[in-house]
Coordinates of C-alpha atoms in Angstrom, one line a residue:
M128 CA 99.0 156.8 83.6
L129 CA 97.9 155.4 80.2
T130 CA 100.5 153.7 78.2
H131 CA 99.9 154.6 74.4
I132 CA 100.1 152.6 71.0
I133 CA 101.5 155.1 68.6
G134 CA 102.7 152.8 65.7
W135 CA 102.6 149.4 64.5
A136 CA 103.3 147.0 61.5
H137 CA 101.9 143.6 60.3
T138 CA 103.1 140.9 57.9
R139 CA 100.6 139.2 56.0
F140 CA 99.9 135.6 58.0
G141 CA 100.1 132.5 56.2
K142 CA 102.7 130.0 54.6
L143 CA 105.6 132.3 54.1
E144 CA 108.1 130.1 52.5
H145 CA 110.5 132.7 51.6
E146 CA 110.6 134.5 55.2
T147 CA 112.8 133.5 58.1
L148 CA 112.1 134.3 61.9
E149 CA 114.9 137.0 61.4
S150 CA 113.7 138.6 58.2
L151 CA 110.1 138.8 59.8
T152 CA 111.6 140.5 62.9
R153 CA 113.5 142.7 61.0
R154 CA 110.8 144.1 59.1
V155 CA 108.2 144.6 61.6
A156 CA 110.8 146.2 63.8
R157 CA 111.6 148.9 61.0
D158 CA 108.0 149.4 59.9
A159 CA 106.6 149.8 63.4
I160 CA 109.4 152.3 64.2
S161 CA 108.8 154.1 61.1
H162 CA 104.9 154.2 61.4
A163 CA 105.4 155.6 64.8
G164 CA 107.4 158.7 63.6
L165 CA 110.5 157.6 65.5
E166 CA 114.1 156.7 65.1
P167 CA 115.6 153.5 66.4
T168 CA 117.5 155.8 68.9
D169 CA 114.2 156.7 70.4
I170 CA 113.6 152.9 71.4
D171 CA 114.4 152.3 75.2
E172 CA 113.5 148.7 75.3
I173 CA 112.4 145.8 73.3
V174 CA 110.2 142.6 74.2
I175 CA 109.8 139.8 71.5
G176 CA 106.7 137.5 72.1
H177 CA 108.0 133.8 70.7
F178 CA 106.5 130.3 71.8
N179 CA 108.6 128.2 69.5
Q180 CA 108.9 125.1 71.7
G181 CA 110.9 123.7 68.7
M182 CA 109.1 124.7 65.8
D183 CA 112.4 126.6 64.7
P184 CA 116.0 126.0 65.5
Q185 CA 116.5 129.7 66.7
G186 CA 115.2 129.3 70.3
F187 CA 117.0 132.7 71.4
P188 CA 115.5 135.4 69.4
A189 CA 115.5 138.3 71.7
S190 CA 118.4 140.4 70.0
L191 CA 117.1 139.3 66.4
A192 CA 115.4 142.9 66.4
L193 CA 118.7 144.5 66.8
E194 CA 119.3 143.6 63.1
A195 CA 116.9 146.0 62.1
D196 CA 119.2 148.9 62.8
R197 CA 122.5 149.1 64.2
D198 CA 121.2 152.1 66.4
L199 CA 119.1 149.3 68.4
R200 CA 122.5 147.9 69.5
F201 CA 122.7 147.8 73.4
K202 CA 119.0 148.4 74.0
P203 CA 117.5 145.9 76.6
A204 CA 115.8 143.0 74.7
T205 CA 113.8 140.1 76.4
R206 CA 112.0 137.4 75.0
V207 CA 108.7 136.2 76.8
E208 CA 106.7 133.4 76.3
N209 CA 103.0 132.2 77.8
A210 CA 101.9 129.6 75.3
C211 CA 99.2 131.0 73.0
A212 CA 99.0 134.2 74.9
T213 CA 102.6 135.1 74.2
G214 CA 101.8 138.0 72.4
S215 CA 99.4 139.7 75.1
A216 CA 102.2 138.8 77.6
A217 CA 104.9 140.7 75.7
V218 CA 102.4 143.9 75.4
R219 CA 101.9 143.7 79.0
H220 CA 105.5 143.4 79.7
G221 CA 106.0 146.6 77.7
V222 CA 103.3 148.4 79.5
M223 CA 104.6 147.5 82.8
A224 CA 108.1 148.6 82.1
I225 CA 106.6 152.1 80.9
N226 CA 104.3 152.2 84.0
A227 CA 107.3 151.6 86.1
G228 CA 109.3 154.4 84.7
H229 CA 112.1 152.2 83.4
A230 CA 111.1 153.0 79.8
R231 CA 109.5 156.0 77.9
T232 CA 109.3 153.9 74.7
V233 CA 108.9 150.2 73.8
L234 CA 109.1 148.1 70.8
V235 CA 107.1 144.9 71.3
I236 CA 107.2 142.4 68.5
G237 CA 105.1 138.8 68.2
I238 CA 106.9 136.7 66.0
E239 CA 106.2 132.7 64.9
K240 CA 107.4 130.5 62.1
M241 CA 105.5 127.4 62.1
T242 CA 104.8 126.1 58.5
A243 CA 108.4 124.9 58.0
S244 CA 108.2 122.5 60.9
P245 CA 106.8 118.8 60.1
A246 CA 103.3 118.6 61.5
E247 CA 104.5 116.3 64.0
D248 CA 106.8 118.8 65.5
V249 CA 103.9 121.4 65.6
R250 CA 101.5 119.0 67.3
R251 CA 103.9 118.1 69.9
A252 CA 105.1 122.0 70.4
L253 CA 101.4 123.0 70.7
L254 CA 100.6 120.0 73.2
S255 CA 103.4 121.3 75.5
A256 CA 101.0 123.9 76.4
S257 CA 98.6 121.5 77.9
Y258 CA 99.0 119.7 81.3
V259 CA 101.6 116.9 79.7
A260 CA 101.2 114.6 82.7
E261 CA 97.5 113.8 82.1
E262 CA 96.7 115.5 78.8
G263 CA 99.7 114.5 76.6
T264 CA 98.9 110.7 76.2
A265 CA 99.9 109.1 72.9
G266 CA 98.0 110.6 70.0
A267 CA 96.6 113.6 72.0
S268 CA 96.7 117.1 70.2
F269 CA 95.1 120.5 70.8
A270 CA 92.1 119.8 68.6
R271 CA 91.3 116.5 70.7
L272 CA 91.4 118.6 74.0
F273 CA 89.0 121.3 72.6
A274 CA 87.0 118.5 71.0
H275 CA 86.4 117.3 74.7
I276 CA 85.5 120.6 75.8
A277 CA 82.7 120.7 73.1
E278 CA 81.5 117.2 74.1
T279 CA 81.0 118.2 77.3
Y280 CA 79.7 121.6 76.5
F281 CA 77.2 119.7 74.2
Q282 CA 76.1 117.3 76.9
R283 CA 75.3 120.0 79.1
H284 CA 73.7 122.6 76.9
G285 CA 72.7 120.5 73.8
D286 CA 74.3 120.0 70.3
Q287 CA 75.9 123.5 68.9
S288 CA 77.4 122.0 65.7
D289 CA 75.3 124.5 63.9
V290 CA 76.2 127.3 66.1
L291 CA 80.0 126.4 65.5
A292 CA 79.4 126.3 61.8
H293 CA 77.8 130.0 62.2
I294 CA 80.8 131.3 64.1
A295 CA 83.2 129.6 61.7
A296 CA 81.2 131.2 58.8
K297 CA 81.3 134.8 60.3
N298 CA 85.0 134.6 60.6
H299 CA 85.7 133.3 57.2
R300 CA 83.4 136.1 55.9
N301 CA 85.3 138.9 58.0
G302 CA 88.6 137.4 57.1
A303 CA 88.0 137.5 53.2
L304 CA 87.8 141.3 53.7
N305 CA 91.4 141.4 55.5
P306 CA 94.3 141.7 53.1
L307 CA 96.6 140.3 55.9
A308 CA 94.5 137.2 56.8
H309 CA 95.9 133.7 56.0
M310 CA 92.7 132.6 54.4
R311 CA 90.7 135.1 52.5
K312 CA 87.8 133.2 51.5
D313 CA 84.1 133.5 52.4
L314 CA 83.3 129.9 52.9
G315 CA 79.6 130.3 53.9
Y316 CA 77.4 128.6 56.5
E317 CA 76.6 125.6 54.5
F318 CA 80.4 124.4 53.9
C319 CA 81.1 125.1 57.5
A320 CA 78.3 123.1 58.7
T321 CA 78.6 119.9 56.5
V322 CA 81.4 117.3 56.9
S323 CA 82.9 116.5 53.7
D324 CA 86.2 115.7 51.9
Q325 CA 87.1 119.3 51.9
N326 CA 85.9 119.9 55.6
P327 CA 86.1 116.7 57.5
Y328 CA 86.4 116.0 61.0
V329 CA 89.6 116.9 62.9
A330 CA 88.4 115.5 66.1
P331 CA 84.6 115.1 66.4
P332 CA 82.6 117.2 66.9
L333 CA 85.1 119.6 65.6
R334 CA 85.5 120.0 62.0
R335 CA 88.3 121.6 59.9
T336 CA 86.7 124.9 59.8
D337 CA 86.1 124.7 63.5
C338 CA 90.1 124.7 64.1
S339 CA 92.7 127.7 63.3
M340 CA 95.4 127.2 61.1
V341 CA 99.1 126.8 61.4
S342 CA 100.6 130.1 60.2
D343 CA 103.8 132.2 59.9
G344 CA 103.8 135.8 60.6
A345 CA 104.7 138.8 62.8
A346 CA 103.4 141.9 64.1
A347 CA 104.8 144.8 66.1
L348 CA 103.7 147.9 68.4
V349 CA 105.5 150.8 69.6
L350 CA 104.4 151.8 73.2
C351 CA 105.0 155.1 74.9
R352 CA 104.2 157.1 78.1
E353 CA 101.3 159.5 77.9
E354 CA 103.3 162.7 77.5
A355 CA 104.9 161.6 74.4
A356 CA 101.9 160.4 72.8
S357 CA 100.6 164.2 72.9
V358 CA 102.7 165.1 70.1
V359 CA 101.9 162.3 67.5
P360 CA 98.9 162.5 65.0
F361 CA 97.3 159.5 66.4
S362 CA 97.5 157.3 69.4
V363 CA 95.5 154.5 71.2
G364 CA 95.5 154.3 74.7
I365 CA 95.5 151.1 76.7
R366 CA 93.1 151.9 79.4
A367 CA 93.5 148.5 81.1
I368 CA 95.3 145.3 80.7
A369 CA 94.6 142.4 83.1
Q370 CA 96.0 138.8 83.3
A371 CA 94.3 135.9 85.2
N372 CA 95.9 132.5 85.4
D373 CA 94.1 129.0 86.2
F374 CA 95.1 125.7 87.3
L375 CA 97.0 124.0 84.3
P376 CA 95.3 120.8 84.4
M377 CA 91.8 120.8 82.9
S378 CA 90.8 117.9 85.6
R379 CA 90.8 120.7 88.2
R380 CA 88.5 123.1 86.4
D381 CA 85.0 123.1 84.8
M382 CA 86.1 123.3 81.0
T383 CA 82.5 124.6 79.9
R384 CA 83.3 127.9 81.7
F385 CA 86.5 129.6 81.2
E386 CA 86.7 131.3 84.7
A387 CA 89.8 132.8 84.7
A388 CA 88.7 134.7 81.5
S389 CA 85.9 135.8 83.0
T390 CA 87.9 137.2 85.9
A391 CA 90.5 138.7 83.6
W392 CA 87.6 140.6 81.8
Q393 CA 86.0 141.8 85.1
N394 CA 89.4 142.8 86.3
A395 CA 90.1 144.9 82.8
L396 CA 86.5 146.4 82.7
R397 CA 86.6 147.5 86.3
E398 CA 90.1 149.0 85.7
A399 CA 89.0 151.0 82.6
K400 CA 85.6 152.1 84.4
L401 CA 83.6 150.5 81.6
G402 CA 81.1 147.9 81.1
L403 CA 80.8 145.5 78.2
Q404 CA 78.1 147.3 76.6
D405 CA 80.6 150.3 76.2
L406 CA 82.9 148.5 73.8
D407 CA 82.5 148.9 69.9
F408 CA 83.9 145.5 69.0
V409 CA 86.0 142.8 70.5
E410 CA 88.8 140.6 69.1
T411 CA 88.9 137.5 70.9
H412 CA 90.7 134.2 70.8
D413 CA 89.0 131.6 68.3
C414 CA 91.7 128.9 68.5
F415 CA 88.6 126.5 67.9
T416 CA 85.1 127.7 67.4
I417 CA 83.8 126.3 70.7
A418 CA 86.6 128.5 72.5
E419 CA 84.8 131.6 70.8
L420 CA 81.5 130.3 71.9
I421 CA 82.5 130.0 75.5
E422 CA 84.3 133.4 75.5
Y423 CA 80.8 135.0 74.8
E424 CA 79.9 133.5 78.2
A425 CA 83.2 134.3 79.8
M426 CA 83.2 138.1 78.8
G427 CA 79.7 138.4 80.1
L428 CA 77.8 138.9 76.5
T429 CA 75.4 136.2 77.6
P430 CA 74.8 133.9 80.6
A431 CA 76.6 130.5 80.9
G432 CA 75.2 128.0 78.3
Q433 CA 73.5 130.6 76.3
G434 CA 76.3 131.8 74.0
R435 CA 74.4 130.6 71.0
R436 CA 72.0 133.4 71.5
A437 CA 74.8 135.8 70.4
V438 CA 75.4 133.9 67.3
L439 CA 71.9 132.9 66.2
E440 CA 70.5 136.5 66.8
G441 CA 73.3 138.1 65.0
W442 CA 75.0 140.1 67.9
T443 CA 78.5 139.3 66.8
T444 CA 78.5 140.2 63.1
P445 CA 79.8 143.4 61.9
E446 CA 76.3 144.9 62.1
G447 CA 75.4 143.5 65.4
R448 CA 75.6 145.0 68.8
L449 CA 79.1 143.8 69.5
P450 CA 81.2 142.7 66.5
V451 CA 83.6 140.0 67.2
N452 CA 86.7 139.2 65.2
L453 CA 86.4 142.0 62.5
S454 CA 89.8 140.7 61.3
G455 CA 88.8 137.3 60.9
G456 CA 90.2 136.1 64.2
L457 CA 92.6 133.2 64.6
K458 CA 90.3 131.1 62.3
A459 CA 90.7 133.1 59.2
K460 CA 93.5 135.6 59.9
G461 CA 95.7 132.8 61.3
H462 CA 97.5 131.9 64.5
P463 CA 101.3 132.1 64.5
I464 CA 101.3 131.6 68.2
G465 CA 104.0 134.2 69.4
A466 CA 102.6 136.8 67.2
T467 CA 98.8 136.2 67.7
G468 CA 98.4 138.7 70.8
V469 CA 100.3 141.3 69.3
S470 CA 98.4 141.0 66.0
M471 CA 95.1 141.4 68.1
H472 CA 96.3 144.7 69.4
V473 CA 97.4 146.0 65.9
M474 CA 94.1 144.9 64.3
S475 CA 92.4 146.8 67.1
A476 CA 94.5 149.9 66.7
M477 CA 93.8 149.9 63.0
Q478 CA 90.3 149.9 63.6
L479 CA 90.1 152.5 66.2
T480 CA 92.2 155.0 64.1
G481 CA 90.2 154.2 60.8
N482 CA 93.0 152.4 59.1
A483 CA 91.3 148.9 58.9
A484 CA 91.0 149.0 55.0
G485 CA 88.5 146.5 53.8
F486 CA 87.1 145.6 57.2
Q487 CA 86.8 149.1 58.7
L488 CA 83.8 149.5 61.2
P489 CA 82.4 153.0 61.3
S490 CA 83.1 155.3 64.2
A491 CA 84.7 152.6 66.6
R492 CA 86.1 154.3 69.8
L493 CA 86.5 151.2 72.4
A494 CA 87.7 147.9 71.9
G495 CA 88.3 144.7 73.9
V496 CA 90.9 142.2 73.3
F497 CA 91.2 138.8 74.8
N498 CA 94.1 136.5 74.4
M499 CA 94.3 133.2 76.0
G500 CA 97.2 130.5 76.4
G501 CA 96.7 126.8 76.7
A502 CA 92.8 125.8 77.4
A503 CA 92.1 129.0 79.1
V504 CA 94.8 128.7 81.5
A505 CA 96.7 132.1 80.8
N506 CA 94.1 134.9 80.0
Y507 CA 94.7 138.5 79.2
V508 CA 92.1 141.0 78.5
S509 CA 93.2 144.6 77.3
I510 CA 90.7 147.5 77.0
L511 CA 91.9 150.3 74.0
E512 CA 90.6 153.6 73.2
R513 CA 91.3 156.0 70.6
T514 CA 92.8 158.9 72.2
R515 CA 94.0 161.1 69.3

């Protein structure tokens, strides 16, 4: 039995000064239910993906969705969290509720409000998704953790700084076409490749253009059982959703190989009875450009250590053999932690149904979504297919 996406909503990502956690939640809840052609009474369950870790004083947001309409009162609502993969964890929770027969329709919301918090609070919150006992030393940050990953990768496979600049430039070029993106500016390869006052090192060898942004935003999906999807004008089937977790300490893993990510990809493709070559595009978790590079290898696009081929030979551009991050990715679209995984599913559903205004890929039918929490610790892969 397939679970289907039959409606969605998505705010613009960015610094949303006049929005609150509650206002963003209300808006996407109402809009997603309306987009699905349903009434609030039709929703059986609500799942909220929200990371927070002190970035917002409202640490218990599950029932905020009920403020969207009084007919949502008394519906079961649950908040889930799994670091930067929180959004996909919420989607998976909704799928499991439907597959278990506990719900016919589920409203899934991903939400984060980050930019109102001091930078130090955001750094500390994000670092809590690492193995703090070893990796949370004074002055540590996620940028420095991924810089260490990049340094190790470079030592093994050669300096890839130009390759990372090409990834950043591609995602900014794509994001410039996405009206919902945080940064809608085509920065170009030369800017991304050059260390300057406008593009300084954040944590060498990672430059500012190699790092995703602190963002606010929300996204929502309405999921339903297969028989309910047969009466709506369009639907996107979730052919597979796989999760694979790895050890939390980076010291216990080869950080140049995202092995649990590879496992999640293999399991999802096996469940969907597809190969990577069958997909029309992928939305992947480019929290840092080095992450996207290693993810090419984890998904099986290239052998280990050869991800640069996909970049330098143009495989991942909109015109390439497997376009990656047509939305602009986390790099340009933005990365409000709890919203990210839901956003990736929304962006993919928009592509598959021909509704990705400005960045539409012609005739797309199958998509892959990869969302990870921590440094390749919690790994989720969804395979989506247009079914109506």
